[in-house]
Coordinates of C-alpha atoms and ligand atoms in Angstrom, one line a residue:
X1 CA -46.9 45.0 -165.8
X2 CA -45.0 42.5 -163.6
X3 CA -45.1 38.8 -163.6
X4 CA -43.6 37.2 -160.5
X5 CA -42.4 33.7 -161.3
X6 CA -42.5 31.5 -158.2
X7 CA -40.5 28.3 -158.6
X8 CA -41.9 25.6 -156.4
X9 CA -39.9 22.4 -156.8
X10 CA -42.3 20.1 -154.9
X11 CA -43.2 16.5 -155.6
X12 CA -44.9 15.5 -152.3
X13 CA -48.4 15.3 -153.8
X14 CA -47.4 12.2 -155.8
X15 CA -44.9 9.4 -155.7
X16 CA -42.9 9.8 -158.9
X17 CA -39.4 11.4 -158.5
X18 CA -38.5 14.2 -160.8
X19 CA -41.5 16.6 -160.9
X20 CA -39.6 18.8 -158.4
X21 CA -37.1 19.3 -161.2
X22 CA -39.7 20.9 -163.5
X23 CA -39.2 24.5 -162.4
X24 CA -35.4 24.5 -163.1
X25 CA -35.9 23.0 -166.5
X26 CA -38.5 25.6 -167.4
X27 CA -36.2 28.4 -166.3
X28 CA -33.1 26.9 -168.0
X29 CA -35.1 26.7 -171.2
X30 CA -35.3 30.5 -171.1
X31 CA -38.7 31.2 -169.7
X32 CA -37.8 34.4 -167.9
X33 CA -36.2 36.0 -170.9
X34 CA -39.1 34.9 -173.1
X35 CA -41.5 36.6 -170.8
X36 CA -39.3 39.7 -170.8
X37 CA -39.4 39.7 -174.6
X38 CA -43.2 39.8 -174.3
X39 CA -42.9 43.1 -172.4
X40 CA -43.4 41.8 -168.9
X41 CA -41.2 43.0 -166.1
X42 CA -40.1 39.7 -164.6
X43 CA -39.4 38.9 -161.0
X44 CA -38.2 35.4 -159.9
X45 CA -38.1 33.6 -156.6
X46 CA -37.6 30.1 -155.4
X47 CA -39.9 28.6 -152.8
X48 CA -38.0 27.5 -149.8
X49 CA -39.2 24.0 -150.2
X50 CA -36.3 22.2 -148.7
X51 CA -36.4 24.4 -145.6
X52 CA -40.1 23.9 -145.3
X53 CA -39.7 20.1 -145.6
X54 CA -37.0 20.2 -143.0
X55 CA -39.7 21.4 -140.5
X56 CA -41.6 18.2 -141.1
X57 CA -40.0 15.7 -138.7
X58 CA -42.2 12.8 -139.7
X59 CA -45.1 12.5 -142.1
X60 CA -47.0 9.3 -141.5
X61 CA -50.2 8.9 -143.5
X62 CA -53.3 10.5 -142.1
X63 CA -56.1 8.2 -143.1
X64 CA -55.3 7.5 -146.7
X65 CA -53.5 10.8 -147.3
X66 CA -49.8 10.5 -148.1
X67 CA -47.3 13.1 -147.0
X68 CA -50.0 15.4 -145.7
X69 CA -47.7 17.5 -143.5
X70 CA -45.3 18.2 -146.4
X71 CA -48.1 19.2 -148.7
X72 CA -49.7 21.4 -146.0
X73 CA -46.5 23.1 -145.1
X74 CA -45.6 23.9 -148.7
X75 CA -49.0 25.0 -149.8
X76 CA -49.5 27.2 -146.7
X77 CA -46.3 29.1 -147.7
X78 CA -47.2 29.2 -151.3
X79 CA -50.6 30.7 -150.5
X80 CA -48.9 33.5 -148.6
X81 CA -46.4 34.0 -151.5
X82 CA -49.1 34.2 -154.1
X83 CA -51.3 36.5 -152.0
X84 CA -48.4 38.8 -151.5
X85 CA -47.6 38.9 -155.2
X86 CA -51.3 39.6 -156.0
X87 CA -51.6 42.3 -153.3
X88 CA -48.6 43.9 -154.9
X89 CA -50.5 44.2 -158.2
X90 CA -48.4 41.6 -159.9
X91 CA -49.3 38.4 -161.6
X92 CA -48.1 35.2 -159.9
X93 CA -46.8 32.4 -162.3
X94 CA -46.2 29.3 -160.1
X95 CA -44.0 26.7 -161.7
X96 CA -44.4 23.1 -160.4
X97 CA -44.0 20.7 -159.1
X98 CA -47.1 18.6 -158.8
X99 CA -50.7 19.8 -158.8
X100 CA -51.1 19.7 -155.1
X101 CA -49.5 23.1 -155.2
X102 CA -52.8 24.5 -156.4
X103 CA -54.2 24.2 -152.8
X104 CA -51.7 27.1 -152.2
X105 CA -52.0 29.0 -155.4
X106 CA -55.8 29.2 -155.5
X107 CA -56.0 29.9 -151.8
X108 CA -53.6 32.7 -152.3
X109 CA -55.4 34.2 -155.3
X110 CA -58.7 34.1 -153.5
X111 CA -57.3 36.2 -150.7
X112 CA -56.9 39.1 -153.2
X113 CA -59.7 38.1 -155.7
X114 CA -62.5 36.4 -153.7
X115 CA -64.6 36.3 -156.9
X116 CA -61.9 34.8 -159.1
X117 CA -63.0 32.0 -161.4
X118 CA -60.8 28.9 -161.6
X119 CA -60.2 27.4 -165.0
X120 CA -58.7 23.9 -164.4
X121 CA -57.0 22.5 -167.6
X122 CA -56.1 18.9 -167.0
X123 CA -56.8 15.2 -168.0
X124 CA -57.9 14.8 -164.4
X125 CA -60.4 16.5 -162.1
X126 CA -58.1 16.4 -159.0
X127 CA -61.3 16.6 -156.9
X128 CA -60.9 13.4 -154.8
X129 CA -61.4 13.9 -151.1
X130 CA -59.3 12.2 -148.3
X131 CA -62.3 9.8 -148.2
X132 CA -62.7 9.1 -151.9
X133 CA -59.0 9.0 -152.9
X134 CA -57.7 5.5 -153.8
X135 CA -54.0 6.4 -154.0
X136 CA -53.8 8.9 -151.2
X137 CA -51.7 11.1 -153.5
X138 CA -52.8 14.6 -152.7
X139 CA -52.1 15.9 -156.3
X140 CA -55.4 14.2 -157.0
X141 CA -57.2 16.1 -154.3
X142 CA -56.5 19.9 -154.4
X143 CA -59.9 21.0 -155.7
X144 CA -61.8 19.2 -152.9
X145 CA -59.8 21.0 -150.3
X146 CA -60.4 24.4 -152.0
X147 CA -64.1 23.6 -152.0
X148 CA -64.1 22.4 -148.4
X149 CA -65.8 19.1 -149.3
X150 CA -66.6 16.4 -146.7
X151 CA -63.4 14.9 -145.2
X152 CA -61.2 17.9 -146.0
X153 CA -61.6 19.6 -142.7
X154 CA -58.6 17.8 -141.3
X155 CA -55.3 18.7 -139.6
X156 CA -52.9 20.0 -140.6
X157 CA -54.7 21.6 -143.5
X158 CA -57.5 23.0 -141.3
X159 CA -55.0 24.9 -139.2
X160 CA -54.6 27.4 -142.0
X161 CA -56.8 26.6 -145.0
X162 CA -60.3 28.0 -145.3
X163 CA -62.7 26.8 -148.0
X164 CA -62.5 29.5 -150.6
X165 CA -63.9 28.1 -153.8
X166 CA -67.5 27.7 -154.8
X167 CA -68.6 25.0 -157.4
X168 CA -69.9 27.7 -159.7
X169 CA -66.5 29.4 -159.7
X170 CA -64.9 26.3 -161.2
X171 CA -64.7 25.1 -164.8
X172 CA -62.7 22.2 -166.3
X173 CA -61.3 21.6 -169.7
X174 CA -59.6 18.5 -171.1
X175 CA -60.9 15.9 -168.6
X176 CA -60.7 12.2 -169.7
X177 CA -59.6 10.2 -166.6
X178 CA -62.1 10.9 -163.9
X179 CA -62.4 8.5 -160.9
X180 CA -65.9 7.2 -160.1
X181 CA -65.9 9.1 -156.8
X182 CA -65.0 12.2 -158.6
X183 CA -67.8 11.7 -161.2
X184 CA -70.3 11.6 -158.3
X185 CA -68.9 14.8 -156.7
X186 CA -68.9 16.7 -160.1
X187 CA -72.5 15.6 -160.7
X188 CA -73.7 16.4 -157.2
X189 CA -72.1 19.8 -157.2
X190 CA -73.1 20.6 -160.8
X191 CA -69.6 21.6 -161.7
X192 CA -69.1 22.8 -165.3
X193 CA -67.0 20.3 -167.2
X194 CA -65.7 20.3 -170.8
X195 CA -64.3 16.9 -171.3
X196 CA -62.3 15.8 -174.4
X197 CA -65.7 14.6 -175.7
X198 CA -66.9 18.1 -175.6
X199 CA -63.8 19.4 -177.2
X200 CA -64.3 16.9 -180.0
X201 CA -68.0 17.8 -180.3
X202 CA -67.8 21.6 -180.3
X203 CA -64.2 22.4 -181.2
X204 CA -62.0 24.3 -178.9
X205 CA -63.1 27.7 -180.1
X206 CA -66.7 27.0 -179.1
X207 CA -65.6 25.4 -175.9
X208 CA -63.8 28.6 -174.9
X209 CA -66.8 30.7 -175.7
X210 CA -68.9 28.4 -173.5
X211 CA -66.3 28.6 -170.7
X212 CA -66.3 32.4 -170.8
X213 CA -70.1 32.4 -171.0
X214 CA -70.1 30.3 -167.9
X215 CA -67.6 32.3 -165.8
X216 CA -68.4 35.6 -167.2
X217 CA -66.1 38.0 -169.1
X218 CA -65.5 40.6 -166.4
X219 CA -64.1 38.7 -163.5
X220 CA -60.6 37.7 -162.5
X221 CA -59.4 34.3 -163.8
X222 CA -57.0 31.9 -162.1
X223 CA -55.7 29.5 -164.8
X224 CA -54.3 26.2 -163.3
X225 CA -52.7 24.3 -166.2
X226 CA -51.6 20.7 -165.7
X227 CA -49.5 19.9 -168.8
X228 CA -51.0 16.4 -168.9
X229 CA -54.1 18.0 -170.3
X230 CA -52.3 17.8 -173.6
X231 CA -51.9 14.5 -175.4
X232 CA -48.9 12.4 -174.3
X233 CA -47.5 12.7 -177.8
X234 CA -47.3 16.4 -177.1
X235 CA -46.2 16.5 -173.5
X236 CA -44.8 13.0 -172.7
X237 CA -42.7 14.0 -169.7
X238 CA -45.4 14.0 -167.0
X239 CA -46.4 11.7 -164.2
X240 CA -49.9 10.5 -165.2
X241 CA -50.2 10.6 -169.0
X242 CA -53.6 9.8 -170.5
X243 CA -54.2 9.2 -174.2
X244 CA -56.6 11.2 -176.2
X245 CA -55.6 14.7 -175.0
X246 CA -55.6 18.2 -176.3
X247 CA -53.4 18.8 -179.4
X248 CA -50.7 21.5 -179.5
X249 CA -53.0 24.2 -180.9
X250 CA -56.0 23.3 -178.6
X251 CA -53.7 23.6 -175.6
X252 CA -52.4 26.9 -176.7
X253 CA -55.8 28.3 -177.8
X254 CA -57.1 27.8 -174.3
X255 CA -54.3 30.0 -172.9
X256 CA -54.7 32.5 -175.8
X257 CA -58.4 32.9 -175.3
X258 CA -57.9 33.5 -171.5
X259 CA -55.1 36.0 -172.2
X260 CA -57.4 37.8 -174.6
X261 CA -60.0 38.5 -171.8
X262 CA -57.4 40.6 -170.1
X263 CA -58.7 39.1 -166.8
X264 CA -55.9 36.6 -166.0
X265 CA -54.7 37.2 -162.4
X266 CA -52.8 34.0 -161.7
X267 CA -51.2 31.1 -163.6
X268 CA -50.0 27.7 -162.5
X269 CA -48.0 25.5 -164.9
X270 CA -47.5 22.1 -163.2
X271 CA -46.7 18.4 -163.6
X272 CA -43.7 18.8 -165.9
X273 CA -41.5 15.8 -164.9
X274 CA -38.1 15.9 -166.7
X275 CA -37.2 12.5 -165.3
X276 CA -39.9 10.9 -167.3
X277 CA -40.1 10.5 -171.1
X278 CA -38.3 8.0 -173.3
X279 CA -35.5 10.3 -174.4
X280 CA -34.0 13.8 -174.1
X281 CA -36.1 15.1 -177.0
X282 CA -39.3 14.1 -175.1
X283 CA -38.2 16.1 -172.1
X284 CA -37.1 19.1 -174.1
X285 CA -40.4 19.0 -176.0
X286 CA -42.5 18.9 -172.8
X287 CA -40.4 21.7 -171.2
X288 CA -40.7 23.8 -174.3
X289 CA -44.5 23.5 -174.2
X290 CA -44.5 24.5 -170.6
X291 CA -42.8 27.6 -171.7
X292 CA -45.0 28.2 -174.8
X293 CA -48.2 27.7 -172.8
X294 CA -46.9 30.2 -170.2
X295 CA -46.2 32.7 -173.0
X296 CA -49.6 32.2 -174.6
X297 CA -51.4 32.8 -171.2
X298 CA -49.3 35.9 -170.7
X299 CA -50.2 37.4 -174.0
X300 CA -48.1 36.0 -176.8
X301 CA -50.2 36.1 -180.0
X302 CA -49.5 34.5 -183.4
X303 CA -50.0 37.7 -185.3
Ligands
AHI1 N1 -52.0 14.3 -162.9 C1 -52.9 13.9 -161.9 N2 -53.8 14.8 -161.7 O1 -54.0 15.9 -162.4 N3 -52.8 12.7 -161.3 C2 -53.7 12.4 -160.1 C3 -55.1 12.2 -160.5 C4 -55.4 10.8 -160.8 N4 -56.8 10.5 -160.5
MN2 MN1 -53.7 17.9 -162.1
MN3 MN1 -53.4 15.6 -164.5
MN4 MN1 -57.1 7.7 -162.4

C-alpha cells in the first residue's frame, strides 16, 4: 500500500511565523523512512505553496477574514492533490502547516469518499464562520466552510469549494477551548463532541468505542490531527497551546484505534511550529510526536 506524503508549508491561516516550517522538520526527523519501515511504499511531494502565493497579488481582509485569497488558493490546490492521491488508491498524508489546510484535505477526500467520516482531534473546534470569528484567522474556521455554514458562501472560496460535510459525519476529540459562537453552532447542529471532560470521565478506550459507534465501523475515515490536541507539556511547539490536553498515550491511542479499523483513507498532521517552544528539546519533542502520531495512524502497533 502507498502513502503519499504531501508537504504543505503554509501558515496563512494564522499569524504566527514558523508553522510553515513544520513539514520540513517532520521529514528531516526521518518520517518517510519510518513509514517505509512500517511496510508502506512512500511517495513524497511538496505543495507549490510559494508559487501559489505568488499568484495572490494583494490579499486585503474580506470582512473579518485574514489572508482569504492565500488560504483559498492553497486549499484549492491541496484539494486537487488529495483527490488525485485518493483516486490513485493511495493514502494522502498532508503535513502542515496550519489547520486551514483541512479545507483542502477534507474537500479532496470527499471527492473520492463522499461518505467519509471526519475525526477532528484538536483542542479547538475550528468551526467559526467568517461572521462568528473574532480573530479572522482562517485556521479557526475550516470546519464551517466544509459544512457550508451561513457566511461561508463567499468569494474566493465559493468559486471552487462546495459544501461537502454533514454534521453527522463529524466527530471531535480533545476539545477544551471552544469560542462561544462555536458552542452555539455545535449545539444547533448536534455535532458529536468528546471534550477533555469526556476523556476524563470515560477514559480514552471508551471514548474511541463511542466515536466508532457514532461514525460506524465500515466507512472511510479522514483523521485530521492538530498536534495541539495533546497537552502543551507533550507538544509545546504549536501556535495555540491550551492546558489540560491529551497525554502521550491518549493521543497515540486515538490514532491506533483508527488504524485498527482499517478504514483510514486520509490523514492530516498540522500545527507543528518549530519556531515556538522554549528550547530545542521542545521543538524536537513536538516534531517527534508528529512523526509517532503519523506512524500510529498508519499502523504502527506496540506489540
Ligand atoms: N489551533 C487552533 N485551532 O485548532 N487555533 C485557532 C482556534 C482558536 N479558536
Ligand atoms: Mn486546529
Ligand atoms: Mn488547535
Ligand atoms: Mn480561543
